[in-house]
GROMACS .gro file of C-alpha atoms in nm:
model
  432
    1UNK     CA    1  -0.017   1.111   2.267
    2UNK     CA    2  -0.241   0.862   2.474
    3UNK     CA    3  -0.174   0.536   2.443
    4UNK     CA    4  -0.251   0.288   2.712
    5UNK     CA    5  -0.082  -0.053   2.773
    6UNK     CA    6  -0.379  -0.273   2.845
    7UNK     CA    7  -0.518  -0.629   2.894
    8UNK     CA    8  -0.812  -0.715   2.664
    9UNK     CA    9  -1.052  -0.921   2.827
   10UNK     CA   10  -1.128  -1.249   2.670
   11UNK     CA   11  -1.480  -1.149   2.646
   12UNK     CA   12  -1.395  -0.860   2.426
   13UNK     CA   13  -1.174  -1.062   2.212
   14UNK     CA   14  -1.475  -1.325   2.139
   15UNK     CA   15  -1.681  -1.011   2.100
   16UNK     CA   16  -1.449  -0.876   1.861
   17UNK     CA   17  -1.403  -1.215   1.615
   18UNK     CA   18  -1.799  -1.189   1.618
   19UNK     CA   19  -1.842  -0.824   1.499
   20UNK     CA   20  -1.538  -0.923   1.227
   21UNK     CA   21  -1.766  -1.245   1.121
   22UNK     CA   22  -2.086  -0.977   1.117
   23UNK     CA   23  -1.916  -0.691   0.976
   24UNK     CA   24  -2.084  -0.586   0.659
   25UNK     CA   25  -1.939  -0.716   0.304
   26UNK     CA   26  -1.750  -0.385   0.158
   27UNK     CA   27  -1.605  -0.582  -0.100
   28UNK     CA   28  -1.879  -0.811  -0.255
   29UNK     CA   29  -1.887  -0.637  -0.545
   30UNK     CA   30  -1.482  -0.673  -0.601
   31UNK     CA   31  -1.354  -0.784  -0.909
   32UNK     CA   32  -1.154  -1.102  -0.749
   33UNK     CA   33  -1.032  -1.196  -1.125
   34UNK     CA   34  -0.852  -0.876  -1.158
   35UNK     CA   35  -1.037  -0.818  -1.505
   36UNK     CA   36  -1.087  -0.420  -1.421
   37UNK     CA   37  -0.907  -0.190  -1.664
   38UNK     CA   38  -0.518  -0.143  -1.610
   39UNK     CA   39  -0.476  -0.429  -1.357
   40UNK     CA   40  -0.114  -0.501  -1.404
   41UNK     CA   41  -0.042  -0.858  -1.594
   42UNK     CA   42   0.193  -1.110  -1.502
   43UNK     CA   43   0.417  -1.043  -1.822
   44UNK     CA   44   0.388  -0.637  -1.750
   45UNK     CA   45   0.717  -0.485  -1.605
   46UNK     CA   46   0.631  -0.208  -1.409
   47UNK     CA   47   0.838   0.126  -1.304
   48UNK     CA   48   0.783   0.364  -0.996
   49UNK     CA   49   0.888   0.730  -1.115
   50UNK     CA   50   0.773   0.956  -0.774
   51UNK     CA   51   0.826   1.275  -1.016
   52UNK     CA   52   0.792   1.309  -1.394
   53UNK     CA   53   1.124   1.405  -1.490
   54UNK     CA   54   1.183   1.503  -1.834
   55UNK     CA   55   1.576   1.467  -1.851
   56UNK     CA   56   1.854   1.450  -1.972
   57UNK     CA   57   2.005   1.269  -1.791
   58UNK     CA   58   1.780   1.066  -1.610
   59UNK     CA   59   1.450   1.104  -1.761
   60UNK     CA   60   1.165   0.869  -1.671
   61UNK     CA   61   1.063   0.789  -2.103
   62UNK     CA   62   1.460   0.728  -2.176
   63UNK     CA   63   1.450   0.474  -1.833
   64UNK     CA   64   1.138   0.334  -1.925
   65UNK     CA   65   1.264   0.250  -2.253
   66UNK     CA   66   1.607   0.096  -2.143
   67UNK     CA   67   1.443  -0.138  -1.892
   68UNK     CA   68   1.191  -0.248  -2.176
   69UNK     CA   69   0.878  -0.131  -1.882
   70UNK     CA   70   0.538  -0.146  -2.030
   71UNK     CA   71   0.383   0.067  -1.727
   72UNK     CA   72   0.489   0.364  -1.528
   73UNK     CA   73   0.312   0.290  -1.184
   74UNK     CA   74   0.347   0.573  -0.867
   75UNK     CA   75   0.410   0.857  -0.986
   76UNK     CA   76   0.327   1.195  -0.843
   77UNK     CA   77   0.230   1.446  -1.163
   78UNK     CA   78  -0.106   1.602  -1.277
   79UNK     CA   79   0.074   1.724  -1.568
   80UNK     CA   80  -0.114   1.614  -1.902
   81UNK     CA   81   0.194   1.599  -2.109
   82UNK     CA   82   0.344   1.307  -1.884
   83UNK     CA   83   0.028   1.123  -1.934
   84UNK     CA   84  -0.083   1.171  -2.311
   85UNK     CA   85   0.335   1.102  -2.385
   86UNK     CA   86   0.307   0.811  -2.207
   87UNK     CA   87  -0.049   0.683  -2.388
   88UNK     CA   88   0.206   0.717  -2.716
   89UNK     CA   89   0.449   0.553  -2.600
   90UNK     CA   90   0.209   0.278  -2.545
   91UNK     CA   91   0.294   0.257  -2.125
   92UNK     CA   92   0.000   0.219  -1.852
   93UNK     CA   93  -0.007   0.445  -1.608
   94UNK     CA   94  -0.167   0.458  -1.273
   95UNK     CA   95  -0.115   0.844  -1.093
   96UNK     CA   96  -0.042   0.852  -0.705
   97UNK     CA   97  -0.226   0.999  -0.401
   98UNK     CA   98  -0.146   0.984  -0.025
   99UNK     CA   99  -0.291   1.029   0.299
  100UNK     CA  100  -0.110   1.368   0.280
  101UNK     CA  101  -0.225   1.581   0.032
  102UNK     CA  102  -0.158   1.908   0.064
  103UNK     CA  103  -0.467   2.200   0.144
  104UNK     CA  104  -0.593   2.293  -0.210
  105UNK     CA  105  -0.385   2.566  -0.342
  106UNK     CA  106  -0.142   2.613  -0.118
  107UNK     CA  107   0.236   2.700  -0.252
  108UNK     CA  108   0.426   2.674  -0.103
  109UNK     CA  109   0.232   2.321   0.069
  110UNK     CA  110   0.018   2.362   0.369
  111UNK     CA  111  -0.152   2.055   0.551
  112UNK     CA  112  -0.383   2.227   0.815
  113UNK     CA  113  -0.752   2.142   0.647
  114UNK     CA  114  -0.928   1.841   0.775
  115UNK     CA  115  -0.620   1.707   0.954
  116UNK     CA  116  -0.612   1.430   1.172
  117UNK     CA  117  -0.537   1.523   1.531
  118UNK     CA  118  -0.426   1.332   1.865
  119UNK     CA  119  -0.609   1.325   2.163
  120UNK     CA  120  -0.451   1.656   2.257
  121UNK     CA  121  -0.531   1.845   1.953
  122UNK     CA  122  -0.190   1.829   1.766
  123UNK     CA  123  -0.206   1.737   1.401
  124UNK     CA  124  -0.074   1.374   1.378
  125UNK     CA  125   0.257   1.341   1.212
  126UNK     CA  126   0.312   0.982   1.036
  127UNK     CA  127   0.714   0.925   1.160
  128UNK     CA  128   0.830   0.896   0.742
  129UNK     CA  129   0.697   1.235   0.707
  130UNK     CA  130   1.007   1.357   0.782
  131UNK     CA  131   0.918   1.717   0.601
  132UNK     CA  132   0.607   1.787   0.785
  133UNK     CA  133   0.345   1.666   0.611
  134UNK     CA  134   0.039   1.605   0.851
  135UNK     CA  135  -0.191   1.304   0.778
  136UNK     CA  136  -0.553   1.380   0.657
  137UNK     CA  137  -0.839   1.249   0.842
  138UNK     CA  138  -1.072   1.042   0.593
  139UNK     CA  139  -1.371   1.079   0.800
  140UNK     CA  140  -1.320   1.460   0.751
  141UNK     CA  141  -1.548   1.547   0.519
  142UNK     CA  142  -1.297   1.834   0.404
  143UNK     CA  143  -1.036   1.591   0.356
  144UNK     CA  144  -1.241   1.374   0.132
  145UNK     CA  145  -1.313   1.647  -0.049
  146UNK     CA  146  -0.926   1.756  -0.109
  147UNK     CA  147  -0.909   1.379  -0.231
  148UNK     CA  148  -1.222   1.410  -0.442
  149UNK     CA  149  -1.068   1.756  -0.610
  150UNK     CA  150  -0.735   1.564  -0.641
  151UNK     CA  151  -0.815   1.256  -0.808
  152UNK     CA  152  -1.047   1.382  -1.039
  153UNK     CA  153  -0.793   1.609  -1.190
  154UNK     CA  154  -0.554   1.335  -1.188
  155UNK     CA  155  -0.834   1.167  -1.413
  156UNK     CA  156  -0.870   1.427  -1.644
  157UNK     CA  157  -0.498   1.419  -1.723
  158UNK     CA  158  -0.483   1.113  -1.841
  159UNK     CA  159  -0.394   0.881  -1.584
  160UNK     CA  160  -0.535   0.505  -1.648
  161UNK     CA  161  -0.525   0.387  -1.277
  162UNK     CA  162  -0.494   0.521  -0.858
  163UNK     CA  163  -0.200   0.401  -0.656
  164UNK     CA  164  -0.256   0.518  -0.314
  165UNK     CA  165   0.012   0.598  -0.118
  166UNK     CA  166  -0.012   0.540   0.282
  167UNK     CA  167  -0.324   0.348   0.221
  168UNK     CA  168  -0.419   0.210   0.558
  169UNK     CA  169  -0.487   0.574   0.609
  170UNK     CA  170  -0.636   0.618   0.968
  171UNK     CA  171  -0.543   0.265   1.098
  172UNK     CA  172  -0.200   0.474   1.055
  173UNK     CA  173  -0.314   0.736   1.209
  174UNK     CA  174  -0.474   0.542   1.526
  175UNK     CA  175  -0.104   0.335   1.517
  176UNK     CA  176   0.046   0.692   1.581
  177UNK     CA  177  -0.201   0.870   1.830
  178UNK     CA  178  -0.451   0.940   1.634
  179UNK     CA  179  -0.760   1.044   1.499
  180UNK     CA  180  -0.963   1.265   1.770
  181UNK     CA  181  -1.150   1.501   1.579
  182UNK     CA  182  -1.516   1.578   1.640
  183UNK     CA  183  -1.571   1.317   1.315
  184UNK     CA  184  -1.400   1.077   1.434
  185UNK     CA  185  -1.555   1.094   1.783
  186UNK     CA  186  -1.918   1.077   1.689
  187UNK     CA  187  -1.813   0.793   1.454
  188UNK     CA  188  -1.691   0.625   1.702
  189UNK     CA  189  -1.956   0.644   1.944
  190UNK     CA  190  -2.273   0.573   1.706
  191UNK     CA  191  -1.982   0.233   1.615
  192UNK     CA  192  -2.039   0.133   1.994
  193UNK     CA  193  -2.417   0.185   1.954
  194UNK     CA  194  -2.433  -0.021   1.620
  195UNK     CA  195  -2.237  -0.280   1.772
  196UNK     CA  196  -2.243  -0.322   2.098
  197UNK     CA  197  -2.548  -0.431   2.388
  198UNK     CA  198  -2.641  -0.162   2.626
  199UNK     CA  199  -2.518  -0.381   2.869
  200UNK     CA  200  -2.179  -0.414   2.693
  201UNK     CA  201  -2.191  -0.023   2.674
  202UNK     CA  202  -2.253   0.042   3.056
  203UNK     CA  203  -1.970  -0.220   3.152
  204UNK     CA  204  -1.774   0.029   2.930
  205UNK     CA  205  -1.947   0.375   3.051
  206UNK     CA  206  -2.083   0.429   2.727
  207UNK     CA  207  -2.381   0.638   2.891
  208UNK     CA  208  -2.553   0.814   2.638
  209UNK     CA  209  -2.503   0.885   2.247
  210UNK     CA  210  -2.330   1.202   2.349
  211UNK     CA  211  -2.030   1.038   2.495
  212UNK     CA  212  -1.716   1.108   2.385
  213UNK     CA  213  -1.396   0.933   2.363
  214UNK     CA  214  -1.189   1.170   2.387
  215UNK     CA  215  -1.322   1.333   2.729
  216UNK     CA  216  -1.285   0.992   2.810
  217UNK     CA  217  -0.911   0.932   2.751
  218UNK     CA  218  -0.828   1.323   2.910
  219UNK     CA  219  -1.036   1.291   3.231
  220UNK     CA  220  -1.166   0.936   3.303
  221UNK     CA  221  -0.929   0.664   3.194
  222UNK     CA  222  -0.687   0.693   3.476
  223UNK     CA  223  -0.980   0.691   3.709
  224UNK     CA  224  -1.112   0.362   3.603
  225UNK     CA  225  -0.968  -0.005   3.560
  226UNK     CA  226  -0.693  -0.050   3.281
  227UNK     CA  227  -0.939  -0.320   3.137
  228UNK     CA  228  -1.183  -0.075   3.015
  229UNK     CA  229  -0.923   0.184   2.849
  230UNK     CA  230  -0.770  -0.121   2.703
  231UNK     CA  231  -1.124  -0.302   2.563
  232UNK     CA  232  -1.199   0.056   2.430
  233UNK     CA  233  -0.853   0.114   2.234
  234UNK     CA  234  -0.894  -0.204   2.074
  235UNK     CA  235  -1.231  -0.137   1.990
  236UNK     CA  236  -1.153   0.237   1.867
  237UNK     CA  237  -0.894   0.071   1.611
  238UNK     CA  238  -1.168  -0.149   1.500
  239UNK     CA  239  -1.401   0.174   1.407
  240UNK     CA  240  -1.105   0.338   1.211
  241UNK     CA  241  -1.027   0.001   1.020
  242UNK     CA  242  -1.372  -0.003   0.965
  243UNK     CA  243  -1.384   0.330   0.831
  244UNK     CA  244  -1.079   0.346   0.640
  245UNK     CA  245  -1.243   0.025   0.501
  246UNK     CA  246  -1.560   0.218   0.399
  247UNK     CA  247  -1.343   0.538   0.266
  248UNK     CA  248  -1.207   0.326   0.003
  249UNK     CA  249  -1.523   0.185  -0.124
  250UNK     CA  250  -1.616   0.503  -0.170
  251UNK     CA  251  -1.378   0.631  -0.322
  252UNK     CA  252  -1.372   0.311  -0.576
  253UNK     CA  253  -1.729   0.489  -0.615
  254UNK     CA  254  -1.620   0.831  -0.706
  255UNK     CA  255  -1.319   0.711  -0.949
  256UNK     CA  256  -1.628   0.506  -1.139
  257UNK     CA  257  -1.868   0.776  -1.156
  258UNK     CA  258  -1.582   1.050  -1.254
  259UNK     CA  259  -1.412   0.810  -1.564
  260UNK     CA  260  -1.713   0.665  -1.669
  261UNK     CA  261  -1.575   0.356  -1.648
  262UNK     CA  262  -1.460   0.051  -1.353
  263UNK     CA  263  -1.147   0.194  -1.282
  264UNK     CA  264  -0.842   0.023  -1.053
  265UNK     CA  265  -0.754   0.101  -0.728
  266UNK     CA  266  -0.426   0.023  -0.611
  267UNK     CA  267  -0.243   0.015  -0.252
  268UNK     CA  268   0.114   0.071  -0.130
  269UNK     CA  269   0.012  -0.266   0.099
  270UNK     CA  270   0.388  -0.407   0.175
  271UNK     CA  271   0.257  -0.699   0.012
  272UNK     CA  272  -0.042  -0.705   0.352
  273UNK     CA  273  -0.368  -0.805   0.220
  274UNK     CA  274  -0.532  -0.776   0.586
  275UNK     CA  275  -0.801  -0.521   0.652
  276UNK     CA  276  -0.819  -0.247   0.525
  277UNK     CA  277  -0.574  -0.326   0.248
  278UNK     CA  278  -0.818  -0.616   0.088
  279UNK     CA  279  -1.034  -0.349  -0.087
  280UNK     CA  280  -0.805  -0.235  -0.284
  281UNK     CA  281  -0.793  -0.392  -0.635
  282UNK     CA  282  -0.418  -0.457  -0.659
  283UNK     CA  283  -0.094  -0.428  -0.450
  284UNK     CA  284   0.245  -0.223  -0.483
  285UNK     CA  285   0.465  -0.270  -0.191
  286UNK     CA  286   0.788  -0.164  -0.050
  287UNK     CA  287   1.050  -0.440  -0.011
  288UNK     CA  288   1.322  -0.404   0.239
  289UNK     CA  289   1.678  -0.611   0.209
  290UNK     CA  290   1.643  -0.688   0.577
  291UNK     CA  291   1.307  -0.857   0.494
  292UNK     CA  292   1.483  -1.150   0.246
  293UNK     CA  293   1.779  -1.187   0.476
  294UNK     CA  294   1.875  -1.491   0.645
  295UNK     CA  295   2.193  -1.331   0.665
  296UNK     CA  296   2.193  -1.455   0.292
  297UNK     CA  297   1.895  -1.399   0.034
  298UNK     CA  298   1.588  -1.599   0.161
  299UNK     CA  299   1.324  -1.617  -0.108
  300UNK     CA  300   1.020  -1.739   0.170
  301UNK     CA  301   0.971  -1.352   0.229
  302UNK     CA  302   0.839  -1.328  -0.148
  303UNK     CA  303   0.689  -1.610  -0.165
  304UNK     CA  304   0.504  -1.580   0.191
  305UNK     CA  305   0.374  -1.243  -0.018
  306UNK     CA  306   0.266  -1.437  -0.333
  307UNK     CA  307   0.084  -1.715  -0.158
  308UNK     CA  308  -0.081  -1.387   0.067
  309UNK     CA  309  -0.160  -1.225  -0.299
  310UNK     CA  310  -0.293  -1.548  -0.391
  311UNK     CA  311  -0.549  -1.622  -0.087
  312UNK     CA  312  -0.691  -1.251  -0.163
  313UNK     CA  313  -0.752  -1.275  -0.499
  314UNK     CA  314  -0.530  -1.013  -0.596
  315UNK     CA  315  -0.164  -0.964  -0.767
  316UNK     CA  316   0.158  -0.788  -0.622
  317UNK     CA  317   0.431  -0.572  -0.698
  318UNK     CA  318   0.704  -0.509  -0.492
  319UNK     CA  319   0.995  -0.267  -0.514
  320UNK     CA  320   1.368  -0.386  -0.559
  321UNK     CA  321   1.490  -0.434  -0.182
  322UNK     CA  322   1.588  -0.130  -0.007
  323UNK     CA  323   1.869  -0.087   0.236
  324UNK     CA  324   1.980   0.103   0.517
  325UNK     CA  325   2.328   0.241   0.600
  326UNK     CA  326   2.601   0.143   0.615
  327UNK     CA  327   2.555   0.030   0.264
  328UNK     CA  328   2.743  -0.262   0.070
  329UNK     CA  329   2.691  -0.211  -0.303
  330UNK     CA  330   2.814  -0.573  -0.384
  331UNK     CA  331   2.565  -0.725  -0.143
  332UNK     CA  332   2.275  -0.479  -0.280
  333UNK     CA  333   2.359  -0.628  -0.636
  334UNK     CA  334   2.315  -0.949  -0.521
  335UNK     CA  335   2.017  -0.894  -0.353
  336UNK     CA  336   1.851  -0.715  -0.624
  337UNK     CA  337   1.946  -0.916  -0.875
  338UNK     CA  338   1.793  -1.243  -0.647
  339UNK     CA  339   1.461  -1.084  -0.561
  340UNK     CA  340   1.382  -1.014  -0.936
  341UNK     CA  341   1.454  -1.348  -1.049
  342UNK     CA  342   1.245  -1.512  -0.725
  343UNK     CA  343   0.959  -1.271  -0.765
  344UNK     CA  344   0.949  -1.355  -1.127
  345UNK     CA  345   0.974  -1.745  -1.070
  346UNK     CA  346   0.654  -1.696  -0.815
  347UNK     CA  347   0.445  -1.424  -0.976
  348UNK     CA  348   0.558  -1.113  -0.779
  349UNK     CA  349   0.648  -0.837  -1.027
  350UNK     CA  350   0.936  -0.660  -0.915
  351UNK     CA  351   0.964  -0.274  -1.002
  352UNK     CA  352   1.255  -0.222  -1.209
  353UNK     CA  353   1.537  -0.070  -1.060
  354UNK     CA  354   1.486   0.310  -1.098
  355UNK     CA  355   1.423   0.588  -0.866
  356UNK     CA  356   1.408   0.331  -0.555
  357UNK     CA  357   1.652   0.495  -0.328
  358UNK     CA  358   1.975   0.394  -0.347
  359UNK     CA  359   2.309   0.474  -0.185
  360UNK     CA  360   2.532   0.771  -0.334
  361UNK     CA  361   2.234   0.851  -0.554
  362UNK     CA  362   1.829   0.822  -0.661
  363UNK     CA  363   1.886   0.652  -0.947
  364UNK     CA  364   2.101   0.326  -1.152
  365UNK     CA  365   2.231   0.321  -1.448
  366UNK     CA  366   2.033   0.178  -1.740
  367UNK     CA  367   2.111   0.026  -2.079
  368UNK     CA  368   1.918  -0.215  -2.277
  369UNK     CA  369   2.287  -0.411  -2.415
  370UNK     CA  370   2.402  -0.772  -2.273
  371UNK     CA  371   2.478  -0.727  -1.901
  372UNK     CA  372   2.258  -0.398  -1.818
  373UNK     CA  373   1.939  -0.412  -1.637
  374UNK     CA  374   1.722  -0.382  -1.976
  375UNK     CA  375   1.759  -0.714  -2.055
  376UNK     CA  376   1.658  -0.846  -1.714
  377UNK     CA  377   1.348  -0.668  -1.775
  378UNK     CA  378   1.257  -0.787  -2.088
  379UNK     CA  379   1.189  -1.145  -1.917
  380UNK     CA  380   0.811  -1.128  -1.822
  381UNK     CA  381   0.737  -1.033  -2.207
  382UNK     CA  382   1.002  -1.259  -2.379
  383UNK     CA  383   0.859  -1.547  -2.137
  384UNK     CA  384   0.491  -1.506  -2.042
  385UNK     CA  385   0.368  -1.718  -1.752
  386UNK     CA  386   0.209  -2.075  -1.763
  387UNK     CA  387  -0.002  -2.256  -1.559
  388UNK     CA  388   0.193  -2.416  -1.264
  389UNK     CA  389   0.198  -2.740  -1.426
  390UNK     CA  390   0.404  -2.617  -1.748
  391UNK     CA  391   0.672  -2.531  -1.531
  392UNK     CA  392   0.992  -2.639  -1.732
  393UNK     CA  393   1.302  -2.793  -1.570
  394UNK     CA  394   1.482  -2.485  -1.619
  395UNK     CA  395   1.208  -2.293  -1.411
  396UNK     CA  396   1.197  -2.573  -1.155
  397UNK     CA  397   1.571  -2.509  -1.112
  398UNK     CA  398   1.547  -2.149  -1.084
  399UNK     CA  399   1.297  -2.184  -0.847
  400UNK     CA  400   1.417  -2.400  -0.599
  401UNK     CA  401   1.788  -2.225  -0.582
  402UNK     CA  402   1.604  -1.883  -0.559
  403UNK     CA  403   1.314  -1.962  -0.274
  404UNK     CA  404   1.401  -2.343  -0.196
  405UNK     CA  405   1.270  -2.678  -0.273
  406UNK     CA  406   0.930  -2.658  -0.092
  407UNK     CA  407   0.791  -2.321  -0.307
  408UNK     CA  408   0.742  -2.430  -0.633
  409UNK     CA  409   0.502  -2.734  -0.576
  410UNK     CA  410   0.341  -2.541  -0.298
  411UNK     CA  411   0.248  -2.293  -0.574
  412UNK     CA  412   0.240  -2.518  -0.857
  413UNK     CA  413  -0.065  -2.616  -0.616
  414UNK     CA  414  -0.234  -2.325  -0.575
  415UNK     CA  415  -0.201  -2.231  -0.989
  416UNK     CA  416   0.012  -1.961  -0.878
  417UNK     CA  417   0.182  -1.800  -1.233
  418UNK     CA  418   0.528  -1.918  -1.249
  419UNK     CA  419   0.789  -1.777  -1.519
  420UNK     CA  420   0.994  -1.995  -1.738
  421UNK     CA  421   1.392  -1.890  -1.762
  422UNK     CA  422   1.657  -1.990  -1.862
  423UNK     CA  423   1.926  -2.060  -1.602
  424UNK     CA  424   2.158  -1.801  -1.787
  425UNK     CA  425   1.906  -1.561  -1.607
  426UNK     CA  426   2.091  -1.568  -1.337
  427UNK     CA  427   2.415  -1.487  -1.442
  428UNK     CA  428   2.310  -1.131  -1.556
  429UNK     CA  429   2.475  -0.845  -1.389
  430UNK     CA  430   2.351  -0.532  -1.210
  431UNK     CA  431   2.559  -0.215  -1.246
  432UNK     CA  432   2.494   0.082  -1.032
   0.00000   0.00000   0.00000
């Protein structure tokens, strides 16, 4: 893997913020009101299941029912029965993809067609894919076609909604060496002819329309002043933010044209609503324990993602926090049961707690009687939100012990959904 350390030259950088402020408007035709079909409400309680498991004992209906969820969001099946079972049962769903999939097919899974490859040739491994799954290149038009093939089966059994998994896609892949392939080359190099001057092209020996970045990085980097590796780097992760940015409007396209109907598009984001994640229509992140610690639980990490939500015109989700070893269940507890009551108080749903990995096992225990984590999540439906201005003294109070005194009139401001409680919220245990 090539990757230079460089100095940008301020010229490049003004260049830059003017191509941003030029760039063409992917989004214009966004729904900023979140009105599409299946957009998650503010009194919906959402659950991740990765894998449709049927149980006993720890099957995804009997969990869905215990924690009182009224959507099943994230889940990896194109099995009709989870989906029609679920339609019964009255839950939204919204099937997952990834940057990942595997070649059409293949058992047991391969990943060799249109994969994204470093400047070397080797497939690019994303470090989480710990099992060897090899990222997909989505200006390959083979891999765009494995995601075509995959979502429109997904479709057809049932599901209401996309979350996409890994959805930067190849700003990932340029974060991690990547993506090389002939594609992604001539991309590249009609980018620099779209938006740069040929005088800003010579100053970066951009010589003809049949140059090539990558014979550029192997034989005539080192050769050359740092400043001209490092303006072109920068300039390369601008082309695959821009096309990631342009993958996902189209495939907002094909998901229309293949229900029949607007349909939503949502993005494992980490609560990030910078490019390329602002296209999607709505945001499931991954929240970490180390995120909302101060060594105590600090609320300003949700609500730093609620007022981010907020600016794009778009509504989060985040998982329960997740920990690394060694673990301390009594702290996790805590934690968890903190980061539901301060996402709820400023308009961050909060996964319930089920199949987000946990220490000793995948999964908590669930029950729907006083004390168990069912009647936590019956709060967003008992207590629908109100317009910041409606916020009771009991919410007010919840608010400021959970996130601190400045968060609830900063969002109050902004019309941010807060959610009444009742200070007996708090005292409700988490058992795992």
């Amino acid at each position: 893997r090539h990757r230079e350390k460089t100095e940008v030259a301020p010229a490049m950088l003004l260049l830059l913020v003017a191509l941003a402020l030029l760039a063409p408007c992917f989004g214009c035709a966004r729904c900023d009101d979140n009105t599409l079909p299946f957009i998650p409400k503010p009194s919906d309680v959402s659950m991740r299941s990765l894998a449709f498991r049927s149980g006993p004992p720890h099957g995804t209906f009997a969990a869905a029912k215990a924690f009182n969820v009224s959507r099943i969001d994230w889940i990896y099946t194109s099995d009709p029965f989870f989906y029609g079972n679920a339609t019964q049962l009255g839950l939204s769903t919204s099937g997952s993809i990834n940057s990942v999939l595997p070649d059409p097919g293949s058992s047991p899974p391969t990943y060799n067609i249109g994969r994204a490859v470093d400047v070397y040739g080797n497939k690019v491994l994303l470090p989480w894919m710990t099992w060897g799954s090899y990222q997909g290149c989505i200006n390959n038009p083979e891999f765009r076609n494995i995601v075509y093939q995959t979502v429109e089966t997904l479709i057809k059994a049932g599901t209401q909604a996309l979350q996409h998994d890994d959805a930067a896609c190849n700003v990932e892949g340029y974060e991690h060496g990547g993506c090389f392939c002939p594609f992604c080359m001539k991309g590249f190099t009609s980018y620099l002819f779209r938006v740069l001057t040929p005088a800003q092209r010579s100053a970066l020996t951009v010589s003809s329309p049949d140059w090539n970045y990558r014979d550029f990085v192997l034989h005539n980097a080192s050769h050359l002043p740092p400043t001209i590796a490092g303006q072109l780097h920068t300039l390369f992760g601008a082309f695959q933010t821009n096309s990631t940015q342009a993958y996902v409007v189209w495939l907002k396209q094909q998901l229309q044209l293949i229900a029949g109907r607007p349909f939503a598009l949502f993005a494992n984001n980490g609560g990030n609503w910078a490019a390329p994640y602002h296209e999607y229509d709505f945001g499931i992140g991954e929240l970490y324990a180390s995120h909302c610690s101060t060594p105590t639980f600090s609320g300003k990490c949700l609500q730093d993602i609620a007022l981010a939500a907020y600016a794009a015109s778009r509504r989060q989700a985040m998982t329960m926090p997740k920990v690394n070893p060694p673990y301390n269940p009594e702290y996790l507890k805590q934690q968890t049961r903190q980061a539901i009551s301060t996402g709820f108080a400023v308009g961050v749903n909060i996964l319930a707690p089920w199949d987000i990995y946990m220490p000793g096992s995948v999964y908590i225990q669930v029950g729907s009687g006083a004390g168990g984590d069912g009647v936590r999540y019956r709060l967003p439906t008992d207590n629908p939100p109100v317009n910041g201005s409606q916020v009771t003294a009991a919410t007010q109070t919840l608010c400021e012990g959970a996130c601190g005194k400045n968060v609830c009139p900063r969002l109050s401001k902004l019309h941010t959904p807060i959610h009444p409680h009742t200070p007996q919220t708090l005292s409700l245990s988490l058992s795992l």
